[in-house]
mmCIF file of C-alpha atoms in Angstrom:
data_model
loop_
_atom_site.group_PDB
_atom_site.id
_atom_site.type_symbol
_atom_site.label_atom_id
_atom_site.label_comp_id
_atom_site.label_asym_id
_atom_site.label_seq_id
_atom_site.Cartn_x
_atom_site.Cartn_y
_atom_site.Cartn_z
ATOM 1 C CA MET A 91 -0.531 -20.082 -18.135
ATOM 2 C CA ALA A 92 1.409 -19.808 -14.623
ATOM 3 C CA SER A 93 -0.989 -18.939 -11.929
ATOM 4 C CA VAL A 94 1.849 -17.871 -9.596
ATOM 5 C CA LEU A 95 5.553 -17.065 -9.946
ATOM 6 C CA PRO A 96 8.439 -19.371 -9.200
ATOM 7 C CA ARG A 97 9.631 -19.014 -5.500
ATOM 8 C CA THR A 98 13.313 -18.333 -4.143
ATOM 9 C CA VAL A 99 13.715 -21.244 -1.240
ATOM 10 C CA GLN A 100 17.101 -20.423 0.674
ATOM 11 C CA GLY A 101 17.188 -17.828 3.332
ATOM 12 C CA PRO A 102 17.670 -14.052 3.131
ATOM 13 C CA PRO A 103 21.038 -13.866 1.640
ATOM 14 C CA VAL A 104 23.005 -11.964 4.625
ATOM 15 C CA PRO A 105 23.580 -12.265 8.216
ATOM 16 C CA LEU A 106 21.143 -10.406 10.111
ATOM 17 C CA ARG A 107 20.870 -9.655 13.425
ATOM 18 C CA TRP A 108 17.579 -9.575 15.220
ATOM 19 C CA PRO A 109 17.476 -7.921 18.734
ATOM 20 C CA PRO A 110 15.404 -9.904 21.497
ATOM 21 C CA GLU A 111 13.779 -6.792 22.451
ATOM 22 C CA ASP A 112 10.424 -6.792 20.397
ATOM 23 C CA ASN A 113 10.830 -2.796 20.251
ATOM 24 C CA ARG A 114 14.296 -2.678 19.146
ATOM 25 C CA ILE A 115 14.386 -2.721 15.129
ATOM 26 C CA PRO A 116 17.744 -3.884 13.601
ATOM 27 C CA ARG A 117 18.734 -0.532 11.044
ATOM 28 C CA GLU A 118 20.574 -2.659 8.616
ATOM 29 C CA ILE A 119 17.128 -3.504 6.832
ATOM 30 C CA PHE A 120 16.725 -0.050 5.849
ATOM 31 C CA THR A 121 20.233 0.067 4.092
ATOM 32 C CA ASP A 122 21.222 -3.565 2.944
ATOM 33 C CA PRO A 123 20.891 -3.926 -1.079
ATOM 34 C CA ASP A 124 21.280 -7.806 -0.912
ATOM 35 C CA LEU A 125 18.014 -7.831 1.767
ATOM 36 C CA PHE A 126 16.089 -5.099 0.083
ATOM 37 C CA ARG A 127 16.433 -7.754 -3.262
ATOM 38 C CA TRP A 128 15.843 -10.737 -0.986
ATOM 39 C CA GLU A 129 12.465 -9.230 0.395
ATOM 40 C CA MET A 130 10.414 -8.604 -2.250
ATOM 41 C CA ASP A 131 10.552 -12.252 -3.109
ATOM 42 C CA ALA A 132 9.935 -13.138 0.342
ATOM 43 C CA VAL A 133 7.400 -10.202 1.464
ATOM 44 C CA PHE A 134 5.881 -9.189 -1.476
ATOM 45 C CA THR A 135 5.346 -12.549 -3.176
ATOM 46 C CA GLY A 136 5.175 -14.472 -0.086
ATOM 47 C CA PRO A 137 1.692 -15.762 1.684
ATOM 48 C CA VAL A 138 0.392 -12.079 1.776
ATOM 49 C CA TRP A 139 -2.673 -9.933 -0.083
ATOM 50 C CA VAL A 140 -1.111 -6.880 -1.485
ATOM 51 C CA LEU A 141 -3.397 -4.021 -2.088
ATOM 52 C CA VAL A 142 -3.138 -2.667 -5.816
ATOM 53 C CA GLY A 143 -6.264 -1.188 -6.698
ATOM 54 C CA HIS A 144 -10.193 -0.665 -6.500
ATOM 55 C CA GLU A 145 -12.677 -1.549 -9.683
ATOM 56 C CA ALA A 146 -13.682 2.069 -9.792
ATOM 57 C CA GLU A 147 -10.000 2.310 -11.296
ATOM 58 C CA ILE A 148 -10.879 -0.043 -14.108
ATOM 59 C CA PRO A 149 -14.978 0.279 -14.493
ATOM 60 C CA GLN A 150 -14.753 -1.086 -18.152
ATOM 61 C CA PRO A 151 -13.972 -4.363 -19.759
ATOM 62 C CA GLY A 152 -10.324 -3.482 -21.303
ATOM 63 C CA ASP A 153 -9.556 -0.842 -18.758
ATOM 64 C CA TYR A 154 -6.333 -1.147 -17.237
ATOM 65 C CA LYS A 155 -3.831 0.067 -14.644
ATOM 66 C CA THR A 156 -0.035 -0.632 -13.910
ATOM 67 C CA LEU A 157 2.094 -0.835 -10.693
ATOM 68 C CA SER A 158 4.017 -3.349 -9.682
ATOM 69 C CA VAL A 159 4.044 -5.863 -7.074
ATOM 70 C CA GLY A 160 7.400 -5.626 -4.394
ATOM 71 C CA ALA A 161 10.233 -5.514 -7.658
ATOM 72 C CA VAL A 162 7.250 -7.510 -10.067
ATOM 73 C CA PRO A 163 5.364 -5.158 -12.882
ATOM 74 C CA VAL A 164 2.113 -5.897 -12.936
ATOM 75 C CA ILE A 165 -1.402 -5.024 -14.910
ATOM 76 C CA VAL A 166 -4.235 -4.500 -12.904
ATOM 77 C CA VAL A 167 -6.937 -4.889 -16.162
ATOM 78 C CA ARG A 168 -10.523 -6.537 -16.704
ATOM 79 C CA ASP A 169 -10.950 -8.651 -19.185
ATOM 80 C CA ALA A 170 -13.710 -8.653 -21.893
ATOM 81 C CA GLN A 171 -16.442 -10.982 -19.618
ATOM 82 C CA GLY A 172 -15.833 -8.081 -16.570
ATOM 83 C CA GLN A 173 -13.546 -10.505 -14.523
ATOM 84 C CA VAL A 174 -10.764 -8.551 -13.037
ATOM 85 C CA ARG A 175 -7.199 -9.893 -13.596
ATOM 86 C CA VAL A 176 -3.309 -9.180 -11.979
ATOM 87 C CA LEU A 177 -1.025 -9.958 -15.036
ATOM 88 C CA VAL A 178 2.793 -9.677 -15.472
ATOM 89 C CA ASN A 179 3.503 -7.043 -16.993
ATOM 90 C CA ALA A 180 6.601 -8.794 -19.293
ATOM 91 C CA CYS A 181 5.942 -10.425 -22.753
ATOM 92 C CA ALA A 182 6.085 -14.222 -22.390
ATOM 93 C CA HIS A 183 8.770 -14.405 -25.368
ATOM 94 C CA ARG A 184 11.568 -12.529 -24.117
ATOM 95 C CA GLY A 185 10.974 -10.455 -21.214
ATOM 96 C CA ALA A 186 9.609 -6.805 -22.651
ATOM 97 C CA ARG A 187 7.695 -4.642 -20.205
ATOM 98 C CA LEU A 188 4.199 -4.722 -22.487
ATOM 99 C CA VAL A 189 2.974 -1.277 -21.292
ATOM 100 C CA GLU A 190 4.774 1.623 -19.923
ATOM 101 C CA GLY A 191 1.862 4.254 -19.402
ATOM 102 C CA PRO A 192 0.133 4.606 -15.985
ATOM 103 C CA ARG A 193 -3.523 3.223 -17.355
ATOM 104 C CA GLY A 194 -5.301 2.928 -20.491
ATOM 105 C CA ASN A 195 -8.114 0.426 -22.316
ATOM 106 C CA VAL A 196 -7.036 -2.333 -24.664
ATOM 107 C CA LEU A 197 -10.406 -4.024 -25.086
ATOM 108 C CA LYS A 198 -10.338 -3.506 -28.642
ATOM 109 C CA GLY A 199 -6.293 -4.080 -29.694
ATOM 110 C CA GLY A 200 -5.051 -5.825 -26.575
ATOM 111 C CA PHE A 201 -1.220 -5.828 -25.252
ATOM 112 C CA ARG A 202 0.845 -5.790 -27.902
ATOM 113 C CA CYS A 203 5.024 -5.927 -27.501
ATOM 114 C CA ILE A 204 6.457 -3.706 -29.536
ATOM 115 C CA TYR A 205 9.898 -6.053 -29.694
ATOM 116 C CA HIS A 206 8.522 -8.389 -31.935
ATOM 117 C CA MET A 207 5.013 -7.589 -31.969
ATOM 118 C CA TRP A 208 3.463 -10.944 -29.844
ATOM 119 C CA THR A 209 -0.622 -9.259 -28.619
ATOM 120 C CA TYR A 210 -1.913 -10.812 -25.462
ATOM 121 C CA ALA A 211 -5.771 -10.542 -24.813
ATOM 122 C CA PRO A 212 -7.097 -8.344 -21.602
ATOM 123 C CA ASP A 213 -7.191 -12.116 -19.870
ATOM 124 C CA GLY A 214 -3.445 -12.743 -20.633
ATOM 125 C CA SER A 215 -4.077 -14.939 -23.460
ATOM 126 C CA LEU A 216 -1.626 -14.553 -26.132
ATOM 127 C CA LEU A 217 -3.795 -13.933 -29.396
ATOM 128 C CA GLY A 218 -0.720 -14.113 -31.761
ATOM 129 C CA VAL A 219 2.978 -13.783 -32.958
ATOM 130 C CA SER A 220 4.215 -12.407 -35.938
ATOM 131 C CA LEU A 221 6.085 -14.288 -38.402
ATOM 132 C CA PRO A 222 5.518 -17.769 -37.137
ATOM 133 C CA ASP A 223 7.245 -19.290 -39.792
ATOM 134 C CA ASP A 224 9.949 -21.616 -38.756
ATOM 135 C CA PHE A 225 8.498 -21.736 -35.184
ATOM 136 C CA PRO A 226 8.981 -25.316 -33.200
ATOM 137 C CA ALA A 227 6.379 -27.657 -34.203
ATOM 138 C CA GLU A 228 5.467 -27.830 -30.613
ATOM 139 C CA PHE A 229 4.470 -24.315 -30.039
ATOM 140 C CA ARG A 230 1.291 -22.956 -29.147
ATOM 141 C CA LYS A 231 0.359 -19.962 -28.224
ATOM 142 C CA GLU A 232 -1.751 -21.663 -24.911
ATOM 143 C CA ASP A 233 1.586 -21.984 -23.200
ATOM 144 C CA TYR A 234 2.568 -18.849 -23.619
ATOM 145 C CA GLY A 235 -0.059 -16.818 -21.816
ATOM 146 C CA LEU A 236 0.844 -14.013 -19.239
ATOM 147 C CA PRO A 237 2.048 -15.729 -15.659
ATOM 148 C CA GLN A 238 -1.272 -14.172 -12.879
ATOM 149 C CA ALA A 239 -1.229 -13.186 -9.656
ATOM 150 C CA ARG A 240 -4.196 -14.861 -7.719
ATOM 151 C CA VAL A 241 -6.938 -12.181 -7.378
ATOM 152 C CA ALA A 242 -9.532 -11.261 -4.501
ATOM 153 C CA LEU A 243 -11.862 -8.167 -4.018
ATOM 154 C CA TYR A 244 -13.126 -7.098 -0.363
ATOM 155 C CA LYS A 245 -15.915 -3.997 -1.242
ATOM 156 C CA GLY A 246 -14.347 -3.276 -4.539
ATOM 157 C CA LEU A 247 -10.611 -3.511 -3.288
ATOM 158 C CA ILE A 248 -8.351 -5.576 -5.415
ATOM 159 C CA PHE A 249 -5.870 -7.639 -3.976
ATOM 160 C CA ALA A 250 -3.342 -9.902 -5.311
ATOM 161 C CA SER A 251 -0.775 -12.664 -4.232
ATOM 162 C CA PHE A 252 1.685 -14.639 -6.155
ATOM 163 C CA HIS A 253 1.899 -17.283 -3.308
ATOM 164 C CA GLU A 254 -0.548 -20.131 -3.717
ATOM 165 C CA GLY A 255 -0.333 -20.850 0.320
ATOM 166 C CA THR A 256 -1.686 -17.031 1.151
ATOM 167 C CA PRO A 257 -4.930 -17.934 3.556
ATOM 168 C CA PRO A 258 -8.697 -16.672 2.016
ATOM 169 C CA LEU A 259 -8.742 -13.072 1.653
ATOM 170 C CA GLU A 260 -11.235 -12.475 4.657
ATOM 171 C CA THR A 261 -9.380 -14.542 6.893
ATOM 172 C CA TYR A 262 -6.348 -12.443 6.016
ATOM 173 C CA LEU A 263 -7.839 -9.289 6.793
ATOM 174 C CA ALA A 264 -9.425 -10.664 9.878
ATOM 175 C CA GLU A 265 -11.319 -7.868 12.262
ATOM 176 C CA LEU A 266 -9.831 -5.451 9.463
ATOM 177 C CA THR A 267 -13.049 -5.948 7.802
ATOM 178 C CA GLU A 268 -15.126 -4.005 10.368
ATOM 179 C CA GLY A 269 -12.863 -1.490 9.388
ATOM 180 C CA LEU A 270 -13.260 -1.415 5.544
ATOM 181 C CA ASP A 271 -16.822 -2.002 6.097
ATOM 182 C CA ARG A 272 -16.993 1.504 7.843
ATOM 183 C CA VAL A 273 -14.949 3.435 4.991
ATOM 184 C CA LEU A 274 -16.446 1.645 2.237
ATOM 185 C CA GLY A 275 -19.755 1.277 2.559
ATOM 186 C CA ASP A 276 -21.192 -0.672 -0.315
ATOM 187 C CA GLY A 277 -17.863 -0.220 -2.032
ATOM 188 C CA ARG A 278 -19.260 1.411 -5.040
ATOM 189 C CA LEU A 279 -16.812 4.320 -4.938
ATOM 190 C CA ARG A 280 -15.579 7.231 -8.078
ATOM 191 C CA TYR A 281 -12.059 7.113 -9.118
ATOM 192 C CA LEU A 282 -10.983 11.218 -9.030
ATOM 193 C CA GLY A 283 -7.668 10.774 -9.979
ATOM 194 C CA SER A 284 -3.833 9.829 -8.765
ATOM 195 C CA ILE A 285 -0.368 11.425 -7.513
ATOM 196 C CA LYS A 286 2.586 9.842 -7.734
ATOM 197 C CA VAL A 287 5.834 10.893 -5.693
ATOM 198 C CA ILE A 288 8.898 9.321 -5.115
ATOM 199 C CA PHE A 289 9.954 9.499 -1.254
ATOM 200 C CA ARG A 290 13.848 9.160 -0.686
ATOM 201 C CA THR A 291 13.422 6.790 2.033
ATOM 202 C CA ASN A 292 13.174 2.643 2.557
ATOM 203 C CA TRP A 293 9.153 1.269 1.750
ATOM 204 C CA LYS A 294 9.449 0.026 5.758
ATOM 205 C CA LEU A 295 10.108 3.367 6.815
ATOM 206 C CA TYR A 296 7.205 4.654 5.287
ATOM 207 C CA VAL A 297 4.633 2.205 6.278
ATOM 208 C CA GLU A 298 5.721 2.304 9.836
ATOM 209 C CA ASN A 299 5.012 5.907 9.899
ATOM 210 C CA ILE A 300 1.263 5.173 9.439
ATOM 211 C CA TYR A 301 1.443 2.940 12.158
ATOM 212 C CA ASP A 302 2.913 5.565 14.831
ATOM 213 C CA GLY A 303 0.608 8.065 16.597
ATOM 214 C CA TYR A 304 3.418 9.413 18.382
ATOM 215 C CA HIS A 305 4.890 11.449 15.378
ATOM 216 C CA VAL A 306 1.731 13.355 14.720
ATOM 217 C CA THR A 307 1.758 15.902 16.963
ATOM 218 C CA ALA A 308 5.164 16.444 17.205
ATOM 219 C CA LEU A 309 5.888 16.638 13.690
ATOM 220 C CA HIS A 310 3.011 18.124 12.144
ATOM 221 C CA THR A 311 3.336 21.855 12.141
ATOM 222 C CA GLY A 312 0.590 22.757 9.921
ATOM 223 C CA PHE A 313 -1.951 20.942 12.094
ATOM 224 C CA GLN A 314 -0.029 23.227 15.097
ATOM 225 C CA VAL A 315 -0.643 26.088 13.196
ATOM 226 C CA VAL A 316 -4.619 26.077 12.667
ATOM 227 C CA ARG A 317 -4.657 24.175 16.348
ATOM 228 C CA LEU A 318 -5.879 21.014 14.972
ATOM 229 C CA ARG A 319 -5.123 17.845 17.540
ATOM 230 C CA SER A 320 -6.792 14.206 17.925
ATOM 231 C CA HIS A 321 -9.747 14.132 20.528
ATOM 232 C CA GLY A 322 -9.019 10.651 21.698
ATOM 233 C CA GLY A 323 -9.080 7.323 19.430
ATOM 234 C CA GLN A 324 -7.132 3.946 19.301
ATOM 235 C CA ARG A 325 -4.956 1.817 17.300
ATOM 236 C CA LEU A 326 -5.938 -1.767 16.874
ATOM 237 C CA VAL A 327 -3.690 -4.463 15.267
ATOM 238 C CA PRO A 328 -6.147 -6.566 13.811
ATOM 239 C CA ASN A 329 -4.697 -10.249 13.211
ATOM 240 C CA TYR A 330 -1.349 -9.023 14.820
ATOM 241 C CA GLU A 331 -0.022 -12.562 15.858
ATOM 242 C CA ARG A 332 0.113 -13.456 11.675
ATOM 243 C CA ASN A 333 0.000 -10.229 9.855
ATOM 244 C CA GLY A 334 0.402 -6.980 11.844
ATOM 245 C CA HIS A 335 -2.397 -5.328 9.752
ATOM 246 C CA LEU A 336 -3.063 -1.555 11.460
ATOM 247 C CA TRP A 337 -6.559 0.034 12.484
ATOM 248 C CA GLY A 338 -5.876 3.746 13.753
ATOM 249 C CA GLN A 339 -9.028 5.544 14.905
ATOM 250 C CA SER A 340 -9.432 9.271 15.735
ATOM 251 C CA ARG A 341 -11.707 12.221 15.936
ATOM 252 C CA SER A 342 -10.104 15.596 15.515
ATOM 253 C CA THR A 343 -11.148 19.173 16.228
ATOM 254 C CA PRO A 344 -14.473 20.428 14.390
ATOM 255 C CA ARG A 345 -13.380 23.059 11.730
ATOM 256 C CA GLU A 346 -15.554 25.668 13.099
ATOM 257 C CA GLN A 347 -13.209 25.384 16.507
ATOM 258 C CA LEU A 348 -9.441 25.952 14.516
ATOM 259 C CA GLU A 349 -7.885 28.869 14.273
ATOM 260 C CA PRO A 350 -8.565 30.740 11.333
ATOM 261 C CA VAL A 351 -5.020 31.437 9.645
ATOM 262 C CA LEU A 352 -6.103 30.738 6.383
ATOM 263 C CA ARG A 353 -8.457 33.155 4.214
ATOM 264 C CA ASP A 354 -10.209 29.849 3.378
ATOM 265 C CA MET A 355 -10.595 27.549 6.395
ATOM 266 C CA THR A 356 -13.350 25.331 4.619
ATOM 267 C CA LEU A 357 -10.134 23.207 3.188
ATOM 268 C CA PHE A 358 -11.185 21.191 6.978
ATOM 269 C CA ASP A 359 -14.724 21.051 6.250
ATOM 270 C CA VAL A 360 -16.048 17.718 6.709
ATOM 271 C CA ARG A 361 -19.646 17.327 4.809
ATOM 272 C CA THR A 362 -20.466 13.558 4.426
ATOM 273 C CA LYS A 363 -20.209 12.304 7.706
ATOM 274 C CA PRO A 364 -21.470 13.727 10.995
ATOM 275 C CA THR A 365 -18.618 13.713 13.136
ATOM 276 C CA THR A 366 -15.130 14.455 12.380
ATOM 277 C CA ASP A 367 -14.276 10.512 13.048
ATOM 278 C CA HIS A 368 -11.005 9.156 10.889
ATOM 279 C CA ASN A 369 -9.850 6.165 9.822
ATOM 280 C CA MET A 370 -6.337 4.919 8.700
ATOM 281 C CA MET A 371 -5.980 1.430 7.817
ATOM 282 C CA VAL A 372 -2.657 -0.295 6.787
ATOM 283 C CA VAL A 373 -2.981 -4.087 4.851
ATOM 284 C CA PHE A 374 -0.048 -5.197 5.605
ATOM 285 C CA PRO A 375 2.315 -5.335 4.064
ATOM 286 C CA SER A 376 2.058 -2.391 1.881
ATOM 287 C CA GLY A 377 -1.742 -1.222 1.421
ATOM 288 C CA VAL A 378 -3.135 2.105 3.406
ATOM 289 C CA VAL A 379 -6.437 2.943 3.178
ATOM 290 C CA THR A 380 -7.980 6.118 4.498
ATOM 291 C CA ASP A 381 -11.154 7.778 5.216
ATOM 292 C CA TYR A 382 -9.576 11.162 6.545
ATOM 293 C CA PHE A 383 -12.699 14.499 7.128
ATOM 294 C CA ASP A 384 -14.109 14.358 3.511
ATOM 295 C CA THR A 385 -10.646 12.223 2.045
ATOM 296 C CA LEU A 386 -10.922 9.140 0.808
ATOM 297 C CA GLN A 387 -7.626 7.632 -0.222
ATOM 298 C CA LEU A 388 -5.392 4.678 -1.154
ATOM 299 C CA ARG A 389 -2.107 4.882 -1.049
ATOM 300 C CA TYR A 390 0.150 1.947 -2.934
ATOM 301 C CA VAL A 391 3.385 1.571 -1.733
ATOM 302 C CA LEU A 392 6.031 0.557 -4.146
ATOM 303 C CA PRO A 393 9.320 -0.283 -3.681
ATOM 304 C CA LEU A 394 11.812 1.077 -5.815
ATOM 305 C CA ALA A 395 15.221 0.876 -4.136
ATOM 306 C CA VAL A 396 16.551 0.033 -0.792
ATOM 307 C CA ASP A 397 16.211 3.868 -0.283
ATOM 308 C CA GLN A 398 13.614 4.691 -2.824
ATOM 309 C CA THR A 399 9.994 4.317 -2.339
ATOM 310 C CA LEU A 400 7.402 5.010 -5.122
ATOM 311 C CA ILE A 401 3.845 6.349 -3.311
ATOM 312 C CA GLU A 402 0.885 6.698 -5.605
ATOM 313 C CA PHE A 403 -1.974 8.759 -3.909
ATOM 314 C CA THR A 404 -4.839 7.911 -5.360
ATOM 315 C CA PHE A 405 -8.467 9.839 -5.002
ATOM 316 C CA PHE A 406 -12.022 8.646 -4.879
ATOM 317 C CA ALA A 407 -15.984 10.262 -3.867
ATOM 318 C CA ARG A 408 -19.233 7.089 -3.644
ATOM 319 C CA ALA A 409 -20.419 6.801 -6.468
ATOM 320 C CA ASP A 410 -23.698 8.602 -5.693
ATOM 321 C CA ASP A 411 -22.059 11.991 -4.277
ATOM 322 C CA PRO A 412 -23.648 15.190 -5.677
ATOM 323 C CA GLU A 413 -20.855 16.812 -8.013
ATOM 324 C CA GLU A 414 -20.668 19.795 -4.960
ATOM 325 C CA VAL A 415 -19.463 17.093 -2.910
ATOM 326 C CA VAL A 416 -16.945 15.942 -5.561
ATOM 327 C CA ARG A 417 -15.977 19.051 -6.366
ATOM 328 C CA HIS A 418 -15.270 19.371 -2.494
ATOM 329 C CA ARG A 419 -13.429 15.802 -1.738
ATOM 330 C CA VAL A 420 -11.090 17.317 -5.573
ATOM 331 C CA ARG A 421 -9.955 20.162 -3.619
ATOM 332 C CA GLN A 422 -9.285 18.765 -0.304
ATOM 333 C CA GLY A 423 -7.667 15.602 -0.844
ATOM 334 C CA PRO A 424 -4.485 16.391 -2.086
ATOM 335 C CA ALA A 425 -4.191 19.626 -0.364
ATOM 336 C CA VAL A 426 -4.642 17.612 2.793
ATOM 337 C CA LEU A 427 -3.340 14.305 2.586
ATOM 338 C CA GLY A 428 -1.726 14.691 -1.164
ATOM 339 C CA PRO A 429 1.918 14.789 -1.366
ATOM 340 C CA ALA A 430 2.170 18.349 -1.326
ATOM 341 C CA GLY A 431 -0.506 18.635 1.383
ATOM 342 C CA ALA A 432 -0.411 20.243 4.816
ATOM 343 C CA ILE A 433 1.275 16.907 6.476
ATOM 344 C CA THR A 434 2.940 14.837 3.769
ATOM 345 C CA LEU A 435 5.793 17.069 3.581
ATOM 346 C CA GLU A 436 6.637 16.759 6.911
ATOM 347 C CA ASP A 437 6.784 13.216 6.568
ATOM 348 C CA ALA A 438 9.387 13.088 3.813
ATOM 349 C CA ALA A 439 11.328 15.108 5.147
ATOM 350 C CA ALA A 440 11.647 13.361 8.616
ATOM 351 C CA LEU A 441 11.997 9.887 6.605
ATOM 352 C CA GLU A 442 14.666 11.231 4.658
ATOM 353 C CA ARG A 443 16.748 11.975 7.475
ATOM 354 C CA VAL A 444 15.659 8.390 9.364
ATOM 355 C CA GLN A 445 17.457 7.143 6.105
ATOM 356 C CA GLN A 446 20.112 8.612 6.028
ATOM 357 C CA SER A 447 21.432 7.868 8.969
ATOM 358 C CA SER A 448 20.537 4.866 8.889
ATOM 359 C CA VAL A 449 23.851 4.092 7.832
ATOM 360 C CA ALA A 450 24.867 4.121 11.756
ATOM 361 C CA ARG A 451 24.865 0.649 12.552
ATOM 362 C CA GLY A 452 22.451 0.020 15.549
ATOM 363 C CA ASP A 453 18.549 -0.325 16.728
ATOM 364 C CA ASN A 454 15.813 1.975 15.903
ATOM 365 C CA VAL A 455 13.663 1.984 19.384
ATOM 366 C CA VAL A 456 9.911 2.088 20.217
ATOM 367 C CA LEU A 457 8.862 3.488 23.360
ATOM 368 C CA LYS A 458 5.920 5.369 23.784
ATOM 369 C CA GLY A 459 3.005 2.652 24.513
ATOM 370 C CA THR A 460 5.310 -0.308 24.901
ATOM 371 C CA PRO A 461 4.218 -1.196 28.623
ATOM 372 C CA LYS A 462 1.413 -2.090 27.149
ATOM 373 C CA ARG A 463 2.161 -5.329 25.217
ATOM 374 C CA PHE A 464 -1.059 -5.978 23.223
ATOM 375 C CA PRO A 465 -3.766 -4.091 21.280
ATOM 376 C CA PRO A 466 -5.593 -1.446 21.812
ATOM 377 C CA TYR A 467 -3.390 0.901 21.944
ATOM 378 C CA ARG A 468 -3.798 4.754 22.286
ATOM 379 C CA HIS A 469 -4.026 7.068 19.209
ATOM 380 C CA VAL A 470 -0.783 8.598 20.305
ATOM 381 C CA ASP A 471 1.089 5.541 20.554
ATOM 382 C CA GLU A 472 3.908 4.232 18.527
ATOM 383 C CA ALA A 473 3.835 0.930 19.501
ATOM 384 C CA PRO A 474 2.056 -0.661 16.899
ATOM 385 C CA ILE A 475 5.306 -0.594 15.187
ATOM 386 C CA ARG A 476 6.701 -3.860 16.806
ATOM 387 C CA HIS A 477 3.629 -5.789 15.226
ATOM 388 C CA PHE A 478 4.376 -4.441 11.959
ATOM 389 C CA TYR A 479 8.378 -5.446 12.516
ATOM 390 C CA GLN A 480 7.577 -9.119 13.745
ATOM 391 C CA ALA A 481 5.263 -9.726 10.469
ATOM 392 C CA TYR A 482 8.085 -8.778 8.462
ATOM 393 C CA ARG A 483 10.766 -10.523 10.336
ATOM 394 C CA ARG A 484 8.993 -13.833 10.029
ATOM 395 C CA LEU A 485 7.991 -13.338 6.476
ATOM 396 C CA ILE A 486 11.715 -13.184 5.746
ATOM 397 C CA GLY A 487 12.697 -15.736 8.050
ATOM 398 C CA VAL A 488 14.997 -14.131 10.897
ATOM 399 C CA PRO A 489 14.923 -15.610 14.194
ATOM 400 C CA VAL A 490 15.605 -13.290 16.942
ATOM 401 C CA GLU A 491 18.725 -13.524 18.820
ATOM 402 C CA GLU A 492 18.695 -15.506 22.254
ATOM 403 C CA GLY A 493 17.628 -12.978 25.451
ATOM 404 C CA SER A 494 14.708 -12.144 27.372
ATOM 405 C CA SER A 495 12.199 -9.858 24.877
#
């Protein structure tokens, strides 16, 4: 069975002007549908590791979940021997999608295509076909397994790559491993549930918003109402010369010092750690890892169209949490960091406005913190956005215009 996908080799399908100043981002990249289709290959099936899950989401043999790597639909599954695999969610016969639902278990029956009833084992191998009479004599089931991504694990996080040249995962993550160690501990988590929502914005605008510390105090009125502020911190960009990941660190106002405007302010409790330290990370290009208050969260960023992005908010507890703490996490996570939580609605409104106005050609400009050329940056800076877009630009193969940068 194929282990990686065939790759496109030519350059971007549209001429693209990229300013020489690294703090200017051309708005065309948010609106051009041809470029969007190109970057699904050049970025998401390029030499990157894409976050697709955590082992706690598929704890038993046969457990699976579905999502996409860029435009490629995939199944993240634990096979009968316990190995984690990432399979292309398309029958090797005529391409019908094998699985439509979000998750389940196929240990007994396997994945069965509704079109011609071809059946695959959880490891992606073809188990059987219907009515095999009159197949060509050279037909062999061994030749029709499902294509698979390369898979690597770190502290239970599941990463997939469809590129043969992707470096080893820990090399790719670089110093971000320190942040992941801090958040994930020994990696033993308990899956609590997921919420999905479609943002009416380009996937890159959603991701860059996480790199941006400048908007937090300006946009998020929910935090302003309760007088919740950040008290120090920094924004690191591990491996910025290659991949431009993000590790944002901050510390917020303790709950007892907040303005008691809610009937129950325990929503902002921090019960599982000694301080109100927060960590928010992006594994380039699209994986988000968050430890905020007592919320442990992964976000999967799934591009649907040039102006639509599906975000899956996935919540966890630690495997050894007492039930009281689990209930606290279940309540706090969606209410603070879910799609209808205290801050996400405001992000969605702002990002939709940016998307709508991107048809007005020109450049978006990053300013706050840019006098400093390299990380670490202050937690209120937007300068890390530059590194995200330079990593993106290199992957899509666009040179900068001549001029001073």
